[in-house]
Amino acid sequence: MENNLVVQAKDVVKTYDEGRVQALNGVNLDVVSASFIALAGPSGSGKTTLLNIIGALDIPDSGSVGIEGRNLESMKEKERTTLRRERIGFIFQQFNLVPVLTARENVELPLEILPGFDRAARKKTALEMLSLVGLEGLENRFPNKLSGGQQQRVAVARALVKSPAIILADEPTANLDSENGMAIVDLMKKMRDELGSAFILSSHDPRVLERVERVVQLVDGRIDQ
Amino acid sequence: MTAIRLAYRNLLRNKRRSILTSLALAIAMMMMVFAFGMLDGMEEQSIRNFISYDYAHMKAYLPGYLEEDFPGLDHAFTVPESLLTLIEKESNGATVTARLEMSGVVIHGSEETFVRVVGVDPKRDKEVFETLETLSGGVTLSDDKEVALIGDRLARDLKIDIGEMATLMVRSAPGALNPRMLPIAGILRTGHPKVDQFSVYVPLSLAREMALLPDGATEIAVLTKSKSTSPEVTAYLAKVLPELEWHTWVALAKDFYSMIRFKRYGQAVMLGILALMAAVGIANTMVMSVHERTREIGALRALGFTPRLISRIFMLEGTMLGLAAGITGVILGCILTAWSAIDGWSMERYGDMDIGVPIRDAIYPTIQPGSIAFSLVIAVLLALFASWGSARMAGRGQVVRALREGKL
């Protein structure tokens, strides 16, 4: 089991505003590969902060976070960027697709900054991924010509195209209607089954929480046991 | 490649803004190409006029001649035919002539004016200068006729025409006033104000007679086979005939070159200010672009884009904006320059005023590859400079804040 750990957070503390706001207060979390878990809790409970720290976008004030056995606190910014580029995928609430790129180009984007993918390989992989998320035929559309659900599918494909160890999805259904939202969760679960990446979602939507394998409840920056 | 594509597509995202922003810089570059085209054209024409009508490729004087405010016969020297033949021989086939120049007064009816009287050897002078062949009417000088040629503006001022008599009065070398009634054989129209407005040309034999200086001359002019060899030939002749002071046409035109340099600096400063104002526009556009795309920047950073790559995208946007502006400006500048060169930039507006340029009718601007390259480089450098701050800001922003708050 120890070998399958992709995330290991120990006593993670994070504060903002010079310590006045306690976002995380001693969080411990282990995530194994191919997990499908959700961080749940009300607004301000620390879900996004924890995702940011696991995603190497932020560093804890104290405690430690290991990603596939590598300790984040000891990494320099450049190393964290490399880690994100190679091992972590992100899905955002607001999709955050690059508006000037087509669906295929958006999916190709993570591969363009990875070594070992020539143009043809990038295109082939992106098209395969778009096909997997059900967007065959829409590859050349720009984001503004896609529905919210379709945009989030592109975002899922973009996050998965480099076969990362971890996918972090911050409120991935919040900007979608319930039907599209649940379809996205189901899609993510299907992709987890096919590709084996660990998914960590944040959400307070009960229907999302029903679909995950494990719910980690956060309250006031602590995990509610 | 990723950065180039993103930069290019982002410029197209706000087409109108990109066009308007680059237009300001394009106008500045257009003005730069045109202004430099004017100066280049002016310089080219001036050099042509200097060489054709005034300096040839080099001239020799007695030492101290050029230092005089009103150089005169005090610095005349004897120039036998054998000396000119020797110079021809030593300068490897160059053509050579002697001129005797002195101050004088020309009178016609109630009109009179100070002039430079130039004694020229009609046969030799034509081999070196184009002056005697640039007539707007009448006939040119010959050795055996006591006649004068005058510039058309001088003729206008004196209200004199071809065939009419004018009194030419010079002070001879010993100091006596020596008047002579001469018919005007022809009227010169060279385009060089010094010739057309202030000069009377007479045969050298007559000038020598009036100056009481047999074989006398104040200068020897040499036209080499190519103007590029004139410095070497000048240096060589200075060694062969060290008693004379030898000057290339470039040295003789040094005041003109100072003036051109001053004009270039002046124009560069003015255009630089204009270009800087345009660059502020680019800086503003780039800052707006960064602020509009903070979440996108955050997302790219989350995907693993390095701060340097993010900065590069914005620097490339600025560069493309500058390049587009530069190319547009150069094309517009070339069109404006070519159009202005059809009829030239008239100098009539300056009337008879001496503005230090040996051109009186019109300046014909020219398009020089150097000016085009300079304008393009300036446009790109300005755009780079203008986008540097925003590119740095984009690269340095905090990812979490960019994603959460849309602020860098």
XYZ file of C-alpha atoms in Angstrom:
633
model
C 0.000 0.000 0.000
C 2.874 2.310 0.895
C 4.210 1.937 -2.637
C 0.951 3.209 -4.142
C 0.905 6.476 -2.224
C 0.798 9.377 -4.599
C -0.021 12.054 -2.019
C 1.061 12.067 1.590
C 0.217 15.189 3.594
C 1.323 15.405 7.224
C 0.274 18.105 9.701
C -0.149 20.663 6.957
C -0.701 24.184 8.228
C -1.393 27.154 6.007
C -2.316 30.668 7.042
C -3.010 33.852 5.101
C -2.949 37.538 5.961
C 0.114 37.190 8.181
C -1.453 34.403 10.216
C -4.826 36.059 10.759
C -6.657 33.564 8.495
C -6.072 29.887 9.297
C -6.804 28.029 6.034
C -5.402 24.622 7.014
C -4.726 23.562 10.565
C -2.850 20.287 10.781
C -4.248 18.322 7.848
C -3.164 14.722 7.304
C -4.126 13.001 4.066
C -2.916 9.960 2.175
C -4.049 9.290 -1.388
C -3.162 6.165 -3.269
C -2.964 5.847 -7.031
C -6.197 5.437 -8.980
C -8.178 6.898 -6.074
C -11.323 8.850 -6.736
C -11.856 11.035 -3.707
C -13.528 14.300 -2.898
C -12.673 17.047 -0.466
C -15.945 18.263 0.914
C -16.852 21.104 3.178
C -18.363 24.552 3.235
C -16.778 27.588 1.627
C -13.642 28.613 3.498
C -13.068 25.176 4.925
C -9.708 24.874 3.147
C -10.560 22.626 0.175
C -8.973 24.846 -2.478
C -5.960 25.618 -0.275
C -5.305 21.929 0.198
C -5.680 21.276 -3.525
C -3.280 24.138 -4.285
C -0.710 22.707 -1.911
C -1.063 19.176 -3.258
C -0.832 20.664 -6.751
C 2.500 22.335 -5.930
C 0.969 25.735 -6.596
C 1.470 26.794 -2.984
C 3.611 25.654 -0.070
C 2.506 24.974 3.498
C 3.673 27.111 6.414
C 4.494 23.921 8.270
C 4.030 20.188 7.896
C 5.027 18.241 4.846
C 3.534 17.166 1.539
C 4.940 14.324 -0.511
C 4.008 13.738 -4.122
C 5.030 10.278 -5.287
C 7.591 10.296 -2.501
C 9.085 13.688 -3.335
C 8.837 16.312 -0.657
C 7.326 19.601 -1.871
C 8.835 21.849 0.815
C 12.351 21.046 -0.240
C 11.646 21.810 -3.888
C 12.527 25.053 -5.572
C 9.924 26.872 -7.655
C 11.477 25.512 -10.835
C 11.229 21.940 -9.557
C 7.618 22.434 -8.525
C 6.867 23.746 -12.015
C 8.474 20.640 -13.510
C 6.467 18.446 -11.149
C 3.225 20.102 -12.229
C 4.184 19.830 -15.860
C 4.944 16.115 -15.668
C 2.876 14.569 -12.876
C -0.133 16.738 -12.028
C -3.211 17.652 -14.035
C -5.655 20.424 -13.178
C -9.343 20.876 -13.864
C -10.743 24.254 -12.892
C -14.190 25.431 -11.946
C -14.099 28.029 -14.725
C -12.527 25.628 -17.218
C -9.684 28.093 -17.938
C -9.201 26.967 -21.498
C -7.017 29.180 -23.643
C -9.613 31.022 -25.711
C -7.387 31.535 -28.758
C -6.704 27.833 -29.155
C -9.042 25.189 -30.543
C -10.159 22.227 -28.449
C -7.398 20.097 -29.932
C -4.759 22.767 -29.428
C -5.838 23.205 -25.810
C -5.425 19.500 -25.229
C -2.059 19.528 -27.004
C -0.799 22.376 -24.827
C 0.584 20.283 -21.915
C 2.397 18.040 -24.411
C 4.045 21.014 -26.114
C 6.051 21.724 -22.984
C 6.935 18.104 -22.395
C 9.907 16.484 -24.095
C 9.396 13.544 -26.426
C 6.277 14.621 -28.271
C 6.683 15.731 -31.851
C 3.913 17.517 -33.669
C 2.349 14.398 -35.111
C 2.468 12.566 -31.768
C 0.890 15.530 -29.991
C -1.910 15.734 -32.487
C -2.577 11.995 -32.408
C -2.611 11.848 -28.598
C -4.865 14.913 -28.318
C -7.351 13.550 -30.823
C -7.445 10.211 -29.016
C -8.063 11.981 -25.731
C -10.818 14.142 -27.193
C -12.402 11.031 -28.576
C -12.235 9.399 -25.136
C -14.076 12.338 -23.564
C -16.718 12.241 -26.293
C -15.732 15.283 -28.301
C -14.996 13.636 -31.605
C -15.812 16.043 -34.428
C -15.442 19.133 -32.240
C -11.634 19.197 -32.246
C -11.330 22.379 -34.264
C -13.843 24.436 -32.343
C -12.685 27.295 -30.220
C -13.867 27.327 -26.581
C -16.450 30.035 -27.207
C -18.130 27.728 -29.703
C -18.489 24.941 -27.125
C -21.042 24.543 -24.349
C -19.958 24.655 -20.697
C -20.111 20.866 -20.458
C -18.068 20.488 -23.639
C -15.499 22.985 -22.386
C -15.112 21.041 -19.153
C -14.659 17.847 -21.161
C -11.844 19.581 -23.048
C -10.384 20.559 -19.668
C -10.567 16.925 -18.529
C -8.831 15.813 -21.723
C -6.193 18.510 -21.238
C -5.554 17.369 -17.663
C -5.269 13.718 -18.648
C -3.381 13.946 -21.922
C 0.032 13.708 -20.283
C -1.024 10.693 -18.133
C -0.338 12.370 -14.801
C -0.245 10.611 -11.448
C -2.745 13.011 -9.913
C -5.646 15.029 -11.257
C -6.855 17.889 -9.089
C -10.315 19.215 -9.865
C -11.434 22.273 -7.974
C -15.247 22.457 -7.999
C -15.363 20.973 -11.495
C -19.161 20.948 -11.649
C -19.891 24.308 -10.067
C -20.316 26.111 -13.391
C -22.373 23.391 -15.002
C -26.021 22.406 -14.785
C -26.694 19.247 -12.775
C -26.994 16.966 -15.799
C -23.699 18.141 -17.316
C -22.080 18.223 -13.887
C -22.862 14.597 -13.171
C -21.822 13.617 -16.696
C -18.425 15.232 -16.053
C -18.011 13.346 -12.766
C -18.931 10.109 -14.477
C -16.484 10.897 -17.257
C -13.702 11.545 -14.754
C -14.438 8.262 -13.042
C -14.386 6.450 -16.368
C -11.060 8.082 -17.228
C -9.671 7.081 -13.859
C -10.676 3.494 -14.670
C -9.000 3.652 -18.059
C -5.851 5.611 -17.202
C -5.262 4.948 -13.527
C -4.616 8.507 -12.379
C -5.694 9.491 -8.867
C -8.521 12.055 -8.869
C -8.963 14.506 -6.025
C -12.040 16.659 -6.418
C -13.281 19.452 -4.254
C -17.014 19.920 -4.070
C -19.900 20.559 -1.734
C -22.465 19.157 -4.136
C -24.068 16.055 -2.505
C -24.635 14.407 -5.894
C -20.932 14.619 -6.654
C -20.043 13.296 -3.228
C -22.351 10.325 -3.807
C -20.305 9.348 -6.861
C -16.827 9.370 -5.326
C -15.210 6.471 -3.490
C -14.105 8.437 -0.486
C -15.132 11.793 0.946
C -12.695 13.789 3.034
C -14.684 16.305 5.043
C -12.914 19.548 5.841
C -14.145 21.881 8.577
C -12.288 25.039 9.531
C -9.063 23.782 8.029
C -9.156 20.386 9.698
C -10.222 16.977 8.489
C -13.391 16.006 10.258
C -12.904 12.381 11.302
C 6.665 27.556 -31.193
C 3.974 27.414 -28.502
C 4.863 30.936 -27.399
C 4.843 32.257 -30.961
C 1.447 30.722 -31.704
C -0.076 31.967 -28.475
C 1.351 35.450 -28.991
C 0.134 35.614 -32.579
C -3.353 34.339 -31.750
C -3.671 36.723 -28.827
C -2.863 39.656 -31.063
C -5.630 38.563 -33.397
C -8.018 38.156 -30.455
C -8.302 41.952 -30.191
C -7.763 42.873 -33.807
C -9.032 46.425 -33.557
C -6.950 47.181 -30.480
C -3.848 45.627 -32.020
C -4.327 47.610 -35.232
C -4.910 50.903 -33.428
C -1.942 50.348 -31.130
C 0.432 49.468 -33.917
C -0.914 52.265 -36.109
C 0.569 54.933 -33.850
C 3.984 53.321 -34.059
C 3.513 52.718 -37.790
C 2.899 56.438 -38.340
C 6.053 57.277 -36.404
C 8.010 54.783 -38.518
C 6.455 56.144 -41.710
C 7.623 59.628 -40.728
C 11.049 58.245 -39.924
C 11.413 56.575 -43.349
C 10.173 59.727 -45.073
C 12.329 62.106 -43.042
C 15.447 60.033 -43.572
C 14.491 59.678 -47.241
C 14.394 63.469 -47.496
C 17.777 63.814 -45.841
C 19.273 61.019 -47.915
C 17.881 62.566 -51.092
C 19.143 65.980 -50.050
C 22.571 64.555 -49.319
C 22.757 62.678 -52.625
C 21.704 65.706 -54.668
C 23.996 67.979 -52.707
C 26.984 65.728 -53.276
C 26.163 65.619 -56.969
C 25.927 69.418 -57.129
C 29.054 69.933 -55.061
C 31.062 67.673 -57.338
C 29.517 68.822 -60.611
C 29.554 72.567 -60.020
C 31.820 73.447 -57.130
C 34.377 71.060 -55.675
C 35.030 68.356 -58.293
C 36.670 65.440 -56.428
C 39.438 67.528 -54.944
C 40.879 70.986 -55.026
C 44.246 72.561 -54.347
C 44.808 76.046 -52.961
C 47.667 78.002 -51.573
C 47.894 77.386 -47.826
C 45.606 79.713 -45.891
C 43.222 80.385 -48.780
C 40.244 78.703 -47.134
C 40.852 80.361 -43.791
C 40.125 83.804 -45.295
C 36.612 85.165 -44.786
C 36.694 86.576 -48.327
C 39.362 84.600 -50.141
C 40.857 86.672 -52.891
C 43.772 87.247 -55.111
C 46.252 87.437 -52.212
C 46.329 83.674 -52.419
C 46.528 83.361 -56.168
C 49.409 81.380 -57.584
C 50.937 80.706 -60.941
C 49.526 77.730 -62.766
C 51.297 77.073 -66.016
C 49.830 74.507 -68.384
C 52.731 72.203 -67.574
C 51.595 71.986 -63.931
C 48.120 70.839 -64.959
C 49.648 68.259 -67.304
C 51.874 67.025 -64.489
C 48.878 66.627 -62.157
C 46.975 64.764 -64.863
C 49.868 62.421 -65.243
C 50.406 61.896 -61.519
C 46.725 61.337 -60.789
C 46.381 58.453 -63.186
C 44.194 59.935 -65.881
C 42.165 62.396 -63.846
C 40.943 65.569 -65.526
C 42.309 68.846 -64.209
C 41.493 72.522 -64.536
C 42.503 75.812 -62.968
C 40.099 78.521 -61.906
C 40.688 82.110 -60.889
C 38.042 83.284 -58.485
C 37.677 86.832 -57.216
C 35.066 89.137 -55.777
C 33.495 91.699 -58.028
C 30.487 93.839 -58.773
C 28.216 93.443 -61.752
C 26.134 96.391 -62.914
C 23.248 96.488 -65.340
C 21.352 99.713 -65.688
C 20.404 100.798 -62.208
C 20.900 97.322 -60.788
C 24.142 96.237 -59.262
C 25.203 93.402 -57.014
C 28.268 91.768 -55.511
C 29.242 88.541 -57.199
C 31.970 85.932 -57.340
C 33.736 86.209 -60.649
C 35.087 82.885 -61.810
C 37.633 82.677 -64.578
C 37.437 79.275 -66.242
C 39.307 77.536 -69.014
C 36.324 76.579 -71.229
C 38.027 73.529 -72.651
C 39.492 72.104 -69.451
C 36.608 73.160 -67.209
C 34.122 71.076 -69.195
C 36.248 68.015 -68.487
C 35.951 68.602 -64.749
C 32.683 70.466 -64.110
C 29.256 70.496 -65.723
C 28.721 74.208 -65.052
C 29.402 75.560 -68.534
C 27.067 73.044 -70.145
C 24.105 73.657 -67.896
C 22.600 76.567 -69.786
C 19.001 77.632 -69.806
C 19.687 79.861 -72.807
C 22.399 81.342 -74.997
C 25.811 79.891 -75.702
C 28.640 78.856 -73.466
C 32.107 80.379 -73.085
C 34.914 80.057 -75.563
C 38.547 81.123 -75.328
C 38.384 83.689 -78.043
C 35.336 85.683 -76.987
C 35.140 88.241 -74.185
C 31.711 87.299 -72.878
C 30.198 86.278 -69.559
C 27.801 83.637 -68.319
C 25.611 84.395 -65.331
C 23.218 82.407 -63.204
C 19.522 82.722 -63.936
C 18.653 84.123 -60.525
C 21.364 86.726 -60.851
C 20.048 87.572 -64.320
C 16.585 87.978 -62.852
C 17.882 90.259 -60.075
C 19.846 92.372 -62.563
C 16.970 92.361 -65.035
C 19.389 91.350 -67.746
C 18.949 88.989 -70.644
C 21.132 87.202 -73.157
C 22.955 89.596 -75.499
C 22.651 92.577 -73.166
C 25.754 94.282 -71.818
C 26.760 94.284 -68.163
C 29.609 96.050 -66.467
C 31.824 93.700 -64.501
C 34.158 95.377 -62.040
C 36.897 93.537 -60.168
C 39.798 94.628 -58.054
C 43.032 93.521 -59.664
C 45.841 91.887 -57.713
C 47.697 95.176 -57.270
C 44.454 96.706 -55.915
C 43.139 98.828 -58.759
C 39.493 98.636 -59.812
C 39.213 97.170 -63.245
C 35.838 97.472 -65.027
C 34.882 95.738 -68.240
C 31.712 95.866 -70.355
C 30.760 92.354 -71.341
C 27.858 90.869 -73.269
C 25.921 88.093 -71.537
C 26.431 85.064 -73.773
C 24.377 82.625 -71.807
C 22.407 82.042 -68.654
C 23.262 79.168 -66.323
C 20.689 77.128 -64.524
C 22.450 74.445 -62.482
C 20.217 74.148 -59.433
C 23.166 75.101 -57.226
C 22.312 78.467 -55.607
C 25.973 79.513 -55.408
C 26.259 79.251 -59.192
C 22.794 80.449 -60.157
C 22.549 83.383 -57.782
C 25.999 84.700 -57.020
C 28.347 83.859 -59.890
C 29.607 85.296 -63.136
C 31.776 83.067 -65.335
C 34.275 84.521 -67.754
C 37.091 82.936 -69.791
C 40.205 82.344 -67.698
C 42.304 84.449 -70.064
C 39.993 87.417 -69.526
C 39.905 86.926 -65.740
C 43.698 86.828 -65.641
C 43.855 89.979 -67.717
C 41.422 91.788 -65.408
C 43.249 90.545 -62.297
C 46.595 91.416 -63.835
C 47.777 87.867 -63.081
C 49.178 86.148 -66.161
C 49.004 82.359 -65.555
C 47.355 83.116 -62.211
C 44.746 80.907 -60.535
C 43.296 80.588 -57.079
C 42.545 76.889 -57.299
C 43.180 73.701 -59.181
C 40.273 71.277 -59.446
C 40.711 67.574 -60.133
C 38.131 65.008 -61.166
C 39.313 61.438 -60.660
C 37.877 58.426 -62.403
C 35.926 57.524 -59.275
C 35.047 59.647 -56.280
C 35.888 56.751 -53.999
C 39.568 57.014 -54.957
C 39.764 60.742 -54.267
C 41.222 60.414 -50.729
C 44.158 58.339 -51.986
C 44.764 60.591 -55.009
C 44.538 63.672 -52.780
C 47.058 62.242 -50.352
C 49.369 61.334 -53.208
C 49.172 64.753 -54.860
C 49.793 66.383 -51.486
C 53.091 64.513 -51.429
C 53.970 65.342 -55.035
C 53.013 69.026 -54.711
C 53.439 69.828 -51.014
C 53.483 73.586 -51.600
C 49.718 73.387 -52.232
C 46.985 72.539 -49.777
C 44.889 69.617 -51.112
C 41.337 68.926 -50.000
C 38.883 66.211 -50.975
C 35.312 67.179 -51.768
C 34.278 65.671 -48.426
C 36.609 67.991 -46.542
C 35.425 70.972 -48.585
C 31.797 70.097 -47.805
C 32.407 69.729 -44.083
C 30.004 72.547 -43.160
C 27.307 70.868 -45.192
C 27.954 67.561 -43.480
C 27.780 69.233 -40.065
C 24.458 70.717 -41.041
C 23.152 67.358 -42.304
C 24.332 65.671 -39.111
C 22.613 68.328 -37.030
C 19.405 67.900 -39.042
C 19.595 64.128 -38.598
C 20.005 64.478 -34.856
C 17.169 66.984 -34.701
C 14.852 64.779 -36.689
C 15.885 61.704 -34.725
C 14.989 63.487 -31.481
C 11.600 64.607 -32.816
C 10.805 61.204 -34.260
C 12.144 59.536 -31.151
C 9.630 61.486 -29.048
C 6.858 60.510 -31.470
C 7.945 56.870 -31.363
C 8.147 56.920 -27.564
C 4.590 58.203 -27.413
C 3.578 55.311 -29.639
C 5.545 52.956 -27.396
C 3.550 54.178 -24.391
C 0.452 53.077 -26.340
C 1.954 49.626 -26.789
C 2.900 49.469 -23.103
C -0.678 50.366 -22.192
C -2.098 47.704 -24.501
C 0.262 45.082 -23.120
C -0.623 45.938 -19.505
C -4.324 45.679 -20.378
C -3.650 42.372 -22.090
C -1.927 40.968 -18.997
C -4.729 42.097 -16.692
C -7.375 40.599 -18.962
C -5.624 37.250 -18.996
C -4.592 36.717 -15.395
C -6.658 33.523 -14.964
C -5.299 32.231 -18.253
C -1.776 33.007 -17.048
C -2.532 31.201 -13.784
C -3.857 28.185 -15.668
C -0.780 28.063 -17.903
C 1.472 28.228 -14.866
C -0.535 25.404 -13.288
C -0.031 23.346 -16.465
C 3.710 23.737 -15.993
C 4.565 26.794 -18.072
C 7.620 28.467 -16.557
C 7.531 32.177 -15.638
C 10.088 32.731 -18.381
C 7.863 31.103 -20.986
C 4.902 33.217 -19.867
C 7.055 36.359 -20.130
C 8.253 35.259 -23.533
C 4.674 35.019 -24.798
C 4.076 38.653 -23.871
C 7.442 39.795 -25.181
C 6.649 38.074 -28.445
C 3.279 39.782 -28.581
C 5.001 43.124 -28.194
C 7.618 42.197 -30.769
C 4.993 41.128 -33.270
C 3.091 44.338 -32.639
C 6.300 46.316 -33.211
C 7.226 44.304 -36.277
C 3.767 44.741 -37.764
C 3.944 48.465 -37.015
C 7.471 48.658 -38.416
C 6.581 46.850 -41.638
C 3.408 48.906 -42.082
C 5.305 52.103 -41.318
C 8.104 51.233 -43.725
C 5.642 50.396 -46.513
C 3.700 53.623 -45.932
C 6.960 55.557 -45.636
C 8.230 54.101 -48.914
C 4.959 54.952 -50.652
C 5.056 58.519 -49.295
C 8.716 58.878 -50.231
C 8.193 57.498 -53.730
C 5.189 59.753 -54.226
C 7.114 62.807 -53.016
C 9.982 61.913 -55.335
C 7.753 62.246 -58.415
C 7.764 66.060 -58.327
C 10.226 66.532 -55.503
C 9.901 68.589 -52.351
C 9.884 72.117 -53.704
C 12.501 74.511 -52.359
C 10.620 77.472 -53.848
C 9.085 78.134 -50.438
C 12.512 79.215 -49.211
C 12.845 81.739 -52.087
C 16.381 83.066 -52.426
C 17.188 82.254 -48.810
C 20.411 80.330 -48.343
C 19.607 77.348 -46.116
C 23.043 75.851 -46.508
C 22.008 73.290 -49.073
C 23.328 73.363 -52.638
C 19.866 72.661 -54.048
C 17.458 75.328 -55.194
C 14.572 73.694 -57.040
C 13.391 70.593 -55.297
C 14.654 67.830 -53.068
C 13.933 64.367 -54.379
C 13.735 61.977 -51.431
C 15.262 58.548 -51.873
C 14.591 55.209 -50.212
C 17.693 53.772 -48.610
C 17.803 50.161 -47.366
C 19.678 51.395 -44.293
C 16.805 53.690 -43.288
C 14.300 50.877 -43.743
C 16.353 48.486 -41.641
C 16.901 51.173 -39.008
C 13.173 51.942 -38.787
C 12.293 48.256 -38.447
C 14.894 47.719 -35.749
C 13.731 50.819 -33.855
C 10.080 49.704 -34.060
C 10.888 46.243 -32.717
C 13.196 47.565 -29.999
C 10.610 50.109 -28.877
C 7.917 47.444 -28.790
C 10.209 45.138 -26.827
C 10.998 47.934 -24.430
C 7.289 48.781 -24.129
C 6.239 45.195 -23.435
C 9.103 44.341 -21.099
C 7.360 45.572 -17.937
C 4.080 43.780 -18.588
C 5.895 40.592 -19.648
C 7.831 40.661 -16.412
C 4.624 41.248 -14.473
C 2.937 38.295 -16.228
C 5.820 35.978 -15.456
C 6.180 36.993 -11.844
C 2.554 36.800 -10.729
C 1.421 34.406 -8.030
C -0.360 31.419 -9.539
C -2.827 30.884 -6.693
C -3.844 34.528 -6.619
C -4.130 34.636 -10.405
C -6.436 31.620 -10.421
C -8.513 32.581 -7.422
C -8.784 36.343 -7.631
C -7.860 37.035 -11.221
C -5.048 39.292 -10.013
C -1.302 38.986 -10.364
